[in-house]
Short mmCIF file of C-alpha atoms in Angstrom, two decimals:
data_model
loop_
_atom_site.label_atom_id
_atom_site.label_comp_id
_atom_site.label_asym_id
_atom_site.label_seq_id
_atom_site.Cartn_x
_atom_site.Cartn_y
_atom_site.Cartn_z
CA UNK A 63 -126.26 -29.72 61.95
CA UNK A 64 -124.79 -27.71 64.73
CA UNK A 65 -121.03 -27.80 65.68
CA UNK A 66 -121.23 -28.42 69.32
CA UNK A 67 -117.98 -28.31 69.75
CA UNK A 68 -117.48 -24.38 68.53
CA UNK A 69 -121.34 -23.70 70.37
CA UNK A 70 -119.58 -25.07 73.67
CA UNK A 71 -115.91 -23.12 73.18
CA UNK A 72 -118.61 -19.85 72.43
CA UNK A 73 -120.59 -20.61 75.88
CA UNK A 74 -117.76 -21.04 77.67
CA UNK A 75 -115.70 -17.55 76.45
CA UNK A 76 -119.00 -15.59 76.23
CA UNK A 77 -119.41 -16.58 80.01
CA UNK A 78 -115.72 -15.99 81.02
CA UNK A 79 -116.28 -12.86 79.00
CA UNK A 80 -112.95 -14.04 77.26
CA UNK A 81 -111.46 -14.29 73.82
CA UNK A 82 -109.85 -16.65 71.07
CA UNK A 83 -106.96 -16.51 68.42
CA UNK A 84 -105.88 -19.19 66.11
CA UNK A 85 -102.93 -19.68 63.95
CA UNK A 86 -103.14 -22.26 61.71
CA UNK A 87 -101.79 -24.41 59.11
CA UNK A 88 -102.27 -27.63 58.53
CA UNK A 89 -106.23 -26.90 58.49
CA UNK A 90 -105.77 -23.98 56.47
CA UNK A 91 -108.43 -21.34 58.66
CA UNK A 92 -110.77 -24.31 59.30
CA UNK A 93 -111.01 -23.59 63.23
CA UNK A 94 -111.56 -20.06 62.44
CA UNK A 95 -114.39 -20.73 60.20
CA UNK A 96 -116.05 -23.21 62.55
CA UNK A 97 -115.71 -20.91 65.38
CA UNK A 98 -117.05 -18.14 63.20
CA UNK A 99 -119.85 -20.19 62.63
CA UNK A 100 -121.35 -19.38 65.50
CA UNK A 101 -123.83 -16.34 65.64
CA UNK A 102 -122.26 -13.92 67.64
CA UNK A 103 -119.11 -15.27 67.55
CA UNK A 104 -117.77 -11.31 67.31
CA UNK A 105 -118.23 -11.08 70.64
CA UNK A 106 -114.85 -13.09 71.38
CA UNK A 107 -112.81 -14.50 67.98
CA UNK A 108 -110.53 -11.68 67.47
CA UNK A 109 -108.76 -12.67 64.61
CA UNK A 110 -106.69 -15.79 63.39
CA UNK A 111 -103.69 -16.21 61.09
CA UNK A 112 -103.26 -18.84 58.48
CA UNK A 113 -99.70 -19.61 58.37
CA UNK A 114 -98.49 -22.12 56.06
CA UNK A 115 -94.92 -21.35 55.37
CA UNK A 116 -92.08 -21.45 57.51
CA UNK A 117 -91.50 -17.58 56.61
CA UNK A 118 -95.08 -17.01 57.76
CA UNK A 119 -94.78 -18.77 61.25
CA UNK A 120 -91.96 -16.81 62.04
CA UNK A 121 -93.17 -13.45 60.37
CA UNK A 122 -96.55 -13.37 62.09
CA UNK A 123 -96.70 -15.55 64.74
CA UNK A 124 -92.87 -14.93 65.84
CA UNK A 125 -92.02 -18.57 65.93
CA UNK A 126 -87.76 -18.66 66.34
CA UNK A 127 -86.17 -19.41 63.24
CA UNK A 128 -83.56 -21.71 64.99
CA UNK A 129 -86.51 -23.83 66.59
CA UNK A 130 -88.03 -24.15 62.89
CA UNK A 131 -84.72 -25.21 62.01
CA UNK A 132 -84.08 -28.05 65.08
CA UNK A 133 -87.53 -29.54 65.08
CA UNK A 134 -89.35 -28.64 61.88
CA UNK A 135 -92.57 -26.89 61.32
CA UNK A 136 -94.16 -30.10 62.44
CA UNK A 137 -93.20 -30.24 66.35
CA UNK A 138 -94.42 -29.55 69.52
CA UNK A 139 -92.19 -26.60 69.96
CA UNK A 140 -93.77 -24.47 67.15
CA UNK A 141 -96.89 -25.38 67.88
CA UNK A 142 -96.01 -23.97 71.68
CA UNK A 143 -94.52 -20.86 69.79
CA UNK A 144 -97.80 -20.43 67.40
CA UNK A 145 -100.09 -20.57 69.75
CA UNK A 146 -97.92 -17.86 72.00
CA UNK A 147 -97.51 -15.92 69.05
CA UNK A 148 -101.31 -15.80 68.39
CA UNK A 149 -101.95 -14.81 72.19
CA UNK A 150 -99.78 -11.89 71.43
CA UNK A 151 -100.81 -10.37 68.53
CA UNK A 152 -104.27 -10.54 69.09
CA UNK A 153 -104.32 -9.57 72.95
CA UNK A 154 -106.38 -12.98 73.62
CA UNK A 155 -107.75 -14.99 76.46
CA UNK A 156 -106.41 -17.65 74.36
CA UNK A 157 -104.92 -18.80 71.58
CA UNK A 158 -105.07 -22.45 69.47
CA UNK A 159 -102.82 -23.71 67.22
CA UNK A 160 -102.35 -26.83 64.99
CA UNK A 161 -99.33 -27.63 62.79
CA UNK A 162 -99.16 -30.73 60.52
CA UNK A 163 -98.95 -32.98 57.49
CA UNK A 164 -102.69 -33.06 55.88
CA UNK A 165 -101.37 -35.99 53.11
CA UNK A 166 -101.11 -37.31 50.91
CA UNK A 167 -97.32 -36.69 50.49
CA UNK A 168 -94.77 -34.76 52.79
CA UNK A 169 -94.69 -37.60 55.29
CA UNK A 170 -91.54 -39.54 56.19
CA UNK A 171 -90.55 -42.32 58.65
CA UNK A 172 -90.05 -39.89 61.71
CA UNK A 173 -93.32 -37.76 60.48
CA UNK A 174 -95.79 -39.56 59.19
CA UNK A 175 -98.62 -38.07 56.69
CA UNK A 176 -101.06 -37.54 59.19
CA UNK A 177 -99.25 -35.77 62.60
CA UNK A 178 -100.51 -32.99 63.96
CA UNK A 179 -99.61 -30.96 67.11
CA UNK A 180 -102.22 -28.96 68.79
CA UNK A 181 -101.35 -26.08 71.08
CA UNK A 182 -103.64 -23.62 72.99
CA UNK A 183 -102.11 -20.68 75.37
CA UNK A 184 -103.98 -19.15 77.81
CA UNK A 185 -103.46 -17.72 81.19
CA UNK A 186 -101.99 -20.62 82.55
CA UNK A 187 -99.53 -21.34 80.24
CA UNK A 188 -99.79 -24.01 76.56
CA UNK A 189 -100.34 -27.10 76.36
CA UNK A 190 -99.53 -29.13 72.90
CA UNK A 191 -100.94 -32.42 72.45
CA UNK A 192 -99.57 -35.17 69.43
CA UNK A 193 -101.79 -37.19 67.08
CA UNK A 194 -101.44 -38.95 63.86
CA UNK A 195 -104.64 -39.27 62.07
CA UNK A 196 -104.96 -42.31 59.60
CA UNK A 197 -107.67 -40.62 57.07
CA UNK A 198 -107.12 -38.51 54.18
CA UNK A 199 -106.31 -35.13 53.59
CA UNK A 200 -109.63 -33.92 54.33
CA UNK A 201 -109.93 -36.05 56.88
CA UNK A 202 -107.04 -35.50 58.62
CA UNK A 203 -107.97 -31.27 58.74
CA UNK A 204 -111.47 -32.17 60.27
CA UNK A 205 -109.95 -34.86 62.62
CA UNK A 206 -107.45 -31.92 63.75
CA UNK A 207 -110.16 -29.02 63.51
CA UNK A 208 -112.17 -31.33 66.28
CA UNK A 209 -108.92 -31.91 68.56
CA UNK A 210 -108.39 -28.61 68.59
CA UNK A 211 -111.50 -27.60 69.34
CA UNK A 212 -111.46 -30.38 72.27
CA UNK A 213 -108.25 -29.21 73.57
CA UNK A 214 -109.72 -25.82 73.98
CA UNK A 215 -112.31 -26.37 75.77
CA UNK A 216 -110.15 -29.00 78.24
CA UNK A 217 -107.99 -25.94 78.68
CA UNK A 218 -110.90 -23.53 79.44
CA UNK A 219 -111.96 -26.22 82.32
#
């Protein structure tokens, strides 16, 4: 079955003759391999980072120690800062992010197994969006994969 979704976000760049980053880690490089899915997909995924640890987010994707600190890996800021990051080290268009908690464990009563935040930068600026997904682990990367993929192409609008 096709992934409309990653056919549409390919369209879309390949007629803005734009690109895409990611940086993820909740999903673990699932956006990257759906986008990469796509034949020709070359023409505009430069590159994406999976970055799972704290150290990694700030190492590669330059997300501010003191914000990881204040909000947690699993916030709206560093999913802001990921997707920034992204835009910057790969010189992209734009740039999606998703930080979360997959399940079963890590959750706790302000951060519930199941929240995501989805950011993607481009030239006008980021926008994050918040979920909680109620499935399971696998469930909760493909629910996020498809937000992300959503909130991309809202962005690209």
């Amino acid at each position: 079955m096709a992934d409309e979704s990653a056919l549409e976000v390919g369209r879309r760049l390949t007629a803005q003759g734009a690109s895409v980053a990611t940086a993820e880690s909740c999903t673990g490089g699932l956006i990257a391999h759906r986008l990469t899915n796509i034949p020709g997909s070359s023409a505009y995924v430069l590159g994406g980072v999976v970055a799972y640890s704290n150290a990694a987010k700030h190492a590669l994707l330059g997300v501010d120690e003191a914000v990881l600190a204040e909000h947690g890996a699993v916030s709206a800021p560093v999913a802001e800062q990921m997707a920034r990051g992204a835009r910057l080290a790969f010189g992209a268009t734009y740039a999606v992010s998703v930080t979360g908690i997959a399940g079963p464990g890590g959750g706790s009563a302000d951060k519930p197994v199941g929240l995501t935040y989805i950011g993607v930068a481009g030239p006008a600026g980021v926008t994050v969006e918040r979920h909680i997904w109620a499935g399971d682990r696998e469930q909760n990367k493909a629910h996020s994969a498809d937000a992300a993929l959503a909130l991309l192409l809202k962005v690209m609008t």
